[in-house]
Amino acid sequence: MRRSIRYGDERIAFTIRFMPRLGLASQRRISISVLPDGAVVVDAPQASEPQEIVAAVHRRARWIWQQLAAHKERMRHVLPREYISGESCFYLGRRHALKVKVSSDAAAEVKLLRGKLEVTTSVSDPDTVRRLLDAWYRKRAQEIFARRLPEVADSLRWLKEMPSFRLLNMRTQWGSCSPSGILCLNPQLVKAPRPCIDYVIGHELCHLKVHNHSPAYYRLLAALMPDWEARKRELDGMAEVLLNR
Ligand SMILES: [Zn+2]
């Protein structure tokens, strides 16, 4: 059964599923969920009155609205990128609007200018813009990671020598650490805020001493970066957006 309620200027549509009476305590109350595809489903006991269900949805309307907004936001960002003017580009945690400037006689270049990431190109097809942007991010990543690595490593007394790193595009990972002690860092990480970049560097550095994720490893990480969990949470929240390219 489909119903909807008003919430501010919007309507929240939902589907009611009546549950057969099984006598389970958990099935005697109305429960509301927002599914991954954005559908709002209300599971109600068979005997519920319609106004009782609507009242329950009203009580949780704010929460439902927040879930729907978060869902919309996620979907907006995971749409395939088009590499056209106005699209969002992230750099060090800041959102910049992409500006594609087509000029047949100018050299191809990327500039961060007054809050805009400006790509000058003689051809504006998405592949070309993407390639130019990728190269720009890679250069920035090389520079910034080379600066942050010694900074983060500075307080690690057990570190004998400064490890080197290389850039490696990975689809689902920000970094890794090889048994031979070379750090791999995803150049896409340069899109994240600096504390998150430091977190990934710190995480991989600690693997130089402890190669697994044992309690000993986390003690080491916490000693280096007491707030690593908050940084990780922030980065996890942006992962879909930052890794989409
Ligand atoms: Zn790890």
mmCIF file of C-alpha atoms and ligand atoms in Angstrom:
data_model
loop_
_atom_site.group_PDB
_atom_site.id
_atom_site.type_symbol
_atom_site.label_atom_id
_atom_site.label_comp_id
_atom_site.label_asym_id
_atom_site.label_seq_id
_atom_site.Cartn_x
_atom_site.Cartn_y
_atom_site.Cartn_z
ATOM 1 C CA MET A 1 0.000 0.000 0.000
ATOM 2 C CA ARG A 2 1.441 3.399 -1.064
ATOM 3 C CA ARG A 3 0.946 6.494 1.057
ATOM 4 C CA SER A 4 2.708 9.818 1.506
ATOM 5 C CA ILE A 5 3.035 12.577 4.066
ATOM 6 C CA ARG A 6 3.956 16.233 3.800
ATOM 7 C CA TYR A 7 7.289 17.246 5.220
ATOM 8 C CA GLY A 8 7.905 20.973 4.890
ATOM 9 C CA ASP A 9 7.469 21.721 1.188
ATOM 10 C CA GLU A 10 8.159 18.156 0.202
ATOM 11 C CA ARG A 11 6.285 14.884 0.195
ATOM 12 C CA ILE A 12 7.684 11.681 1.544
ATOM 13 C CA ALA A 13 6.185 8.676 -0.248
ATOM 14 C CA PHE A 14 6.315 5.295 1.426
ATOM 15 C CA THR A 15 5.157 1.739 0.987
ATOM 16 C CA ILE A 16 3.368 -0.034 3.821
ATOM 17 C CA ARG A 17 4.012 -3.732 4.243
ATOM 18 C CA PHE A 18 1.616 -5.427 6.641
ATOM 19 C CA MET A 19 3.257 -8.184 8.574
ATOM 20 C CA PRO A 20 1.371 -11.329 9.458
ATOM 21 C CA ARG A 21 0.737 -11.733 13.164
ATOM 22 C CA LEU A 22 3.431 -14.091 14.430
ATOM 23 C CA GLY A 23 3.438 -12.994 18.037
ATOM 24 C CA LEU A 24 7.079 -11.890 17.940
ATOM 25 C CA ALA A 25 7.700 -8.830 20.089
ATOM 26 C CA SER A 26 9.727 -7.257 17.284
ATOM 27 C CA GLN A 27 6.719 -7.487 14.980
ATOM 28 C CA ARG A 28 4.295 -5.734 17.273
ATOM 29 C CA ARG A 29 5.629 -2.302 16.465
ATOM 30 C CA ILE A 30 5.904 -0.190 13.362
ATOM 31 C CA SER A 31 9.396 -0.045 11.890
ATOM 32 C CA ILE A 32 10.581 2.307 9.184
ATOM 33 C CA SER A 33 13.529 1.812 6.878
ATOM 34 C CA VAL A 34 15.073 3.638 3.964
ATOM 35 C CA LEU A 35 16.436 1.059 1.529
ATOM 36 C CA PRO A 36 19.709 1.522 -0.362
ATOM 37 C CA ASP A 37 17.758 2.494 -3.485
ATOM 38 C CA GLY A 38 15.994 5.306 -1.598
ATOM 39 C CA ALA A 39 12.629 3.555 -1.133
ATOM 40 C CA VAL A 40 10.895 4.217 2.192
ATOM 41 C CA VAL A 41 9.283 1.094 3.605
ATOM 42 C CA VAL A 42 7.072 0.902 6.667
ATOM 43 C CA ASP A 43 6.601 -2.508 8.211
ATOM 44 C CA ALA A 44 3.468 -2.489 10.306
ATOM 45 C CA PRO A 45 1.624 -5.141 12.251
ATOM 46 C CA GLN A 46 -1.508 -6.390 10.500
ATOM 47 C CA ALA A 47 -3.790 -4.748 13.055
ATOM 48 C CA SER A 48 -2.334 -1.218 12.727
ATOM 49 C CA GLU A 49 -4.741 1.622 12.003
ATOM 50 C CA PRO A 50 -3.758 3.747 8.978
ATOM 51 C CA GLN A 51 -3.573 6.922 11.090
ATOM 52 C CA GLU A 52 -1.314 5.113 13.542
ATOM 53 C CA ILE A 53 1.096 4.316 10.682
ATOM 54 C CA VAL A 54 0.970 7.852 9.301
ATOM 55 C CA ALA A 55 1.630 9.235 12.792
ATOM 56 C CA ALA A 56 4.655 6.971 13.127
ATOM 57 C CA VAL A 57 6.038 8.218 9.798
ATOM 58 C CA HIS A 58 5.452 11.828 10.890
ATOM 59 C CA ARG A 59 7.364 11.227 14.116
ATOM 60 C CA ARG A 60 10.397 9.983 12.167
ATOM 61 C CA ALA A 61 10.008 12.339 9.206
ATOM 62 C CA ARG A 62 13.153 14.300 10.004
ATOM 63 C CA TRP A 63 15.249 11.149 10.160
ATOM 64 C CA ILE A 64 13.703 9.773 6.938
ATOM 65 C CA TRP A 65 14.362 13.068 5.212
ATOM 66 C CA GLN A 66 18.004 12.992 6.253
ATOM 67 C CA GLN A 67 18.387 9.440 4.947
ATOM 68 C CA LEU A 68 16.812 10.423 1.623
ATOM 69 C CA ALA A 69 19.018 13.502 1.331
ATOM 70 C CA ALA A 70 22.141 11.417 2.039
ATOM 71 C CA HIS A 71 21.017 8.889 -0.557
ATOM 72 C CA LYS A 72 20.458 11.605 -3.168
ATOM 73 C CA GLU A 73 23.849 13.101 -2.400
ATOM 74 C CA ARG A 74 25.604 9.749 -2.801
ATOM 75 C CA MET A 75 23.850 9.098 -6.091
ATOM 76 C CA ARG A 76 24.687 12.525 -7.414
ATOM 77 C CA HIS A 77 28.356 11.883 -6.868
ATOM 78 C CA VAL A 78 28.558 8.370 -8.174
ATOM 79 C CA LEU A 79 27.035 9.337 -11.493
ATOM 80 C CA PRO A 80 29.595 8.867 -14.243
ATOM 81 C CA ARG A 81 31.727 11.945 -14.508
ATOM 82 C CA GLU A 82 31.308 13.999 -17.628
ATOM 83 C CA TYR A 83 34.300 16.332 -17.299
ATOM 84 C CA ILE A 84 32.333 19.401 -18.250
ATOM 85 C CA SER A 85 32.263 22.935 -16.821
ATOM 86 C CA GLY A 86 30.475 23.227 -13.507
ATOM 87 C CA GLU A 87 31.278 19.726 -12.306
ATOM 88 C CA SER A 88 32.831 19.401 -8.849
ATOM 89 C CA CYS A 89 36.505 18.668 -8.431
ATOM 90 C CA PHE A 90 38.102 18.123 -5.040
ATOM 91 C CA TYR A 91 41.552 19.190 -3.983
ATOM 92 C CA LEU A 92 42.835 18.965 -0.388
ATOM 93 C CA GLY A 93 39.266 18.525 0.804
ATOM 94 C CA ARG A 94 37.922 21.602 -0.940
ATOM 95 C CA ARG A 95 35.354 21.479 -3.666
ATOM 96 C CA HIS A 96 36.206 23.439 -6.801
ATOM 97 C CA ALA A 97 34.104 23.921 -9.894
ATOM 98 C CA LEU A 98 35.678 22.596 -13.051
ATOM 99 C CA LYS A 99 36.005 25.075 -15.893
ATOM 100 C CA VAL A 100 36.831 23.750 -19.330
ATOM 101 C CA LYS A 101 38.266 26.428 -21.600
ATOM 102 C CA VAL A 102 38.569 25.443 -25.214
ATOM 103 C CA SER A 103 41.203 27.376 -27.083
ATOM 104 C CA SER A 104 42.679 26.090 -30.305
ATOM 105 C CA ASP A 105 45.943 28.027 -30.024
ATOM 106 C CA ALA A 106 46.651 27.831 -26.250
ATOM 107 C CA ALA A 107 48.812 25.127 -24.709
ATOM 108 C CA ALA A 108 46.970 22.510 -22.682
ATOM 109 C CA GLU A 109 47.169 23.269 -18.986
ATOM 110 C CA VAL A 110 45.386 22.989 -15.635
ATOM 111 C CA LYS A 111 45.316 25.839 -13.146
ATOM 112 C CA LEU A 112 43.691 26.334 -9.782
ATOM 113 C CA LEU A 113 42.345 29.834 -10.140
ATOM 114 C CA ARG A 114 40.047 31.742 -7.768
ATOM 115 C CA GLY A 115 38.425 28.584 -6.489
ATOM 116 C CA LYS A 116 38.003 27.117 -9.954
ATOM 117 C CA LEU A 117 39.967 24.298 -11.492
ATOM 118 C CA GLU A 118 40.517 25.579 -14.978
ATOM 119 C CA VAL A 119 41.455 23.200 -17.762
ATOM 120 C CA THR A 120 42.608 24.762 -21.004
ATOM 121 C CA THR A 121 42.499 22.410 -23.945
ATOM 122 C CA SER A 122 42.209 22.518 -27.706
ATOM 123 C CA VAL A 123 39.731 19.616 -27.664
ATOM 124 C CA SER A 124 37.054 19.415 -25.026
ATOM 125 C CA ASP A 125 36.211 15.716 -25.171
ATOM 126 C CA PRO A 126 35.868 14.141 -21.701
ATOM 127 C CA ASP A 127 38.853 11.805 -22.163
ATOM 128 C CA THR A 128 41.215 14.672 -22.869
ATOM 129 C CA VAL A 129 39.949 16.712 -19.910
ATOM 130 C CA ARG A 130 40.175 13.673 -17.646
ATOM 131 C CA ARG A 131 43.745 12.954 -18.773
ATOM 132 C CA LEU A 132 44.818 16.538 -18.139
ATOM 133 C CA LEU A 133 43.170 16.563 -14.713
ATOM 134 C CA ASP A 134 44.677 13.201 -13.776
ATOM 135 C CA ALA A 135 48.149 14.438 -14.666
ATOM 136 C CA TRP A 136 47.600 17.588 -12.607
ATOM 137 C CA TYR A 137 46.394 15.608 -9.568
ATOM 138 C CA ARG A 138 49.350 13.267 -9.908
ATOM 139 C CA LYS A 139 51.811 16.134 -9.881
ATOM 140 C CA ARG A 140 50.126 17.722 -6.879
ATOM 141 C CA ALA A 141 50.024 14.349 -5.102
ATOM 142 C CA GLN A 142 53.743 13.777 -5.670
ATOM 143 C CA GLU A 143 54.538 17.187 -4.233
ATOM 144 C CA ILE A 144 52.200 17.066 -1.254
ATOM 145 C CA PHE A 145 52.892 13.467 -0.208
ATOM 146 C CA ALA A 146 56.658 14.130 -0.414
ATOM 147 C CA ARG A 147 56.106 17.011 2.008
ATOM 148 C CA ARG A 148 53.745 15.202 4.382
ATOM 149 C CA LEU A 149 55.653 11.914 4.644
ATOM 150 C CA PRO A 150 58.680 13.232 6.601
ATOM 151 C CA GLU A 151 56.326 15.421 8.642
ATOM 152 C CA VAL A 152 54.215 12.451 9.766
ATOM 153 C CA ALA A 153 57.234 10.165 10.157
ATOM 154 C CA ASP A 154 59.085 12.684 12.271
ATOM 155 C CA SER A 155 57.774 11.456 15.625
ATOM 156 C CA LEU A 156 58.329 7.756 14.886
ATOM 157 C CA ARG A 157 61.429 7.025 16.963
ATOM 158 C CA TRP A 158 61.637 3.421 15.733
ATOM 159 C CA LEU A 159 61.896 4.456 12.098
ATOM 160 C CA LYS A 160 65.507 4.017 10.999
ATOM 161 C CA GLU A 161 65.347 5.704 7.627
ATOM 162 C CA MET A 162 62.792 7.678 5.677
ATOM 163 C CA PRO A 163 60.891 5.264 3.408
ATOM 164 C CA SER A 164 60.234 6.170 -0.187
ATOM 165 C CA PHE A 165 56.805 6.120 -1.751
ATOM 166 C CA ARG A 166 55.370 5.706 -5.170
ATOM 167 C CA LEU A 167 52.045 6.703 -6.638
ATOM 168 C CA LEU A 168 49.651 3.976 -7.649
ATOM 169 C CA ASN A 169 46.044 4.384 -8.749
ATOM 170 C CA MET A 170 43.919 1.859 -6.898
ATOM 171 C CA ARG A 171 40.177 1.493 -7.244
ATOM 172 C CA THR A 172 39.303 0.824 -3.605
ATOM 173 C CA GLN A 173 42.424 1.568 -1.564
ATOM 174 C CA TRP A 174 44.229 4.692 -0.458
ATOM 175 C CA GLY A 175 47.541 3.118 0.243
ATOM 176 C CA SER A 176 49.537 -0.028 0.828
ATOM 177 C CA CYS A 177 52.888 -1.036 2.171
ATOM 178 C CA SER A 178 55.072 -3.633 0.492
ATOM 179 C CA PRO A 179 57.083 -6.167 2.534
ATOM 180 C CA SER A 180 60.217 -4.493 1.221
ATOM 181 C CA GLY A 181 59.101 -1.286 2.908
ATOM 182 C CA ILE A 182 57.947 0.845 0.001
ATOM 183 C CA LEU A 183 54.747 2.805 0.509
ATOM 184 C CA CYS A 184 52.204 3.015 -2.287
ATOM 185 C CA LEU A 185 49.874 5.979 -2.139
ATOM 186 C CA ASN A 186 46.838 6.542 -4.308
ATOM 187 C CA PRO A 187 47.217 9.887 -6.122
ATOM 188 C CA GLN A 188 43.432 10.396 -5.725
ATOM 189 C CA LEU A 189 44.140 10.879 -2.018
ATOM 190 C CA VAL A 190 45.330 14.407 -2.775
ATOM 191 C CA LYS A 191 41.628 15.255 -3.201
ATOM 192 C CA ALA A 192 41.090 14.589 0.524
ATOM 193 C CA PRO A 193 41.663 17.030 3.423
ATOM 194 C CA ARG A 194 45.234 17.150 4.729
ATOM 195 C CA PRO A 195 44.433 15.380 8.067
ATOM 196 C CA CYS A 196 43.065 12.454 6.028
ATOM 197 C CA ILE A 197 46.186 12.371 3.844
ATOM 198 C CA ASP A 198 48.307 12.298 6.996
ATOM 199 C CA TYR A 199 46.150 9.496 8.363
ATOM 200 C CA VAL A 200 46.794 7.257 5.321
ATOM 201 C CA ILE A 201 50.523 8.019 5.430
ATOM 202 C CA GLY A 202 50.576 7.283 9.171
ATOM 203 C CA HIS A 203 48.619 4.079 8.655
ATOM 204 C CA GLU A 204 51.082 2.786 6.073
ATOM 205 C CA LEU A 205 54.124 3.942 8.046
ATOM 206 C CA CYS A 206 52.983 1.890 11.056
ATOM 207 C CA HIS A 207 52.856 -1.159 8.788
ATOM 208 C CA LEU A 208 56.620 -0.859 8.413
ATOM 209 C CA LYS A 209 56.846 -2.062 12.015
ATOM 210 C CA VAL A 210 53.720 -4.238 12.293
ATOM 211 C CA HIS A 211 52.549 -5.739 9.012
ATOM 212 C CA ASN A 212 49.057 -6.789 10.100
ATOM 213 C CA HIS A 213 46.099 -5.095 11.795
ATOM 214 C CA SER A 214 46.668 -6.639 15.227
ATOM 215 C CA PRO A 215 46.059 -4.822 18.539
ATOM 216 C CA ALA A 216 49.794 -4.074 18.600
ATOM 217 C CA TYR A 217 49.429 -2.333 15.262
ATOM 218 C CA TYR A 218 46.561 -0.155 16.479
ATOM 219 C CA ARG A 219 48.488 0.772 19.625
ATOM 220 C CA LEU A 220 51.284 1.998 17.398
ATOM 221 C CA LEU A 221 48.888 3.956 15.201
ATOM 222 C CA ALA A 222 47.078 5.489 18.201
ATOM 223 C CA ALA A 223 50.391 6.581 19.683
ATOM 224 C CA LEU A 224 51.282 8.331 16.434
ATOM 225 C CA MET A 225 47.829 9.765 15.775
ATOM 226 C CA PRO A 226 45.388 9.656 18.690
ATOM 227 C CA ASP A 227 42.505 10.896 16.526
ATOM 228 C CA TRP A 228 43.076 8.501 13.632
ATOM 229 C CA GLU A 229 39.532 7.129 13.875
ATOM 230 C CA ALA A 230 37.902 10.502 13.228
ATOM 231 C CA ARG A 231 40.214 11.063 10.262
ATOM 232 C CA LYS A 232 39.416 7.626 8.882
ATOM 233 C CA ARG A 233 35.680 8.248 9.285
ATOM 234 C CA GLU A 234 35.918 11.487 7.365
ATOM 235 C CA LEU A 235 37.866 9.836 4.573
ATOM 236 C CA ASP A 236 35.483 6.864 4.395
ATOM 237 C CA GLY A 237 32.604 9.304 4.026
ATOM 238 C CA MET A 238 34.226 10.861 0.959
ATOM 239 C CA ALA A 239 35.587 7.695 -0.638
ATOM 240 C CA GLU A 240 32.813 7.211 -3.210
ATOM 241 C CA VAL A 241 33.227 10.759 -4.421
ATOM 242 C CA LEU A 242 36.998 10.949 -4.435
ATOM 243 C CA LEU A 243 37.618 7.581 -6.062
ATOM 244 C CA ASN A 244 35.076 8.225 -8.834
ATOM 245 C CA ARG A 245 37.014 9.174 -11.939
HETATM 246 ZN ZN ZN B 1 46.566 -1.386 6.944
#
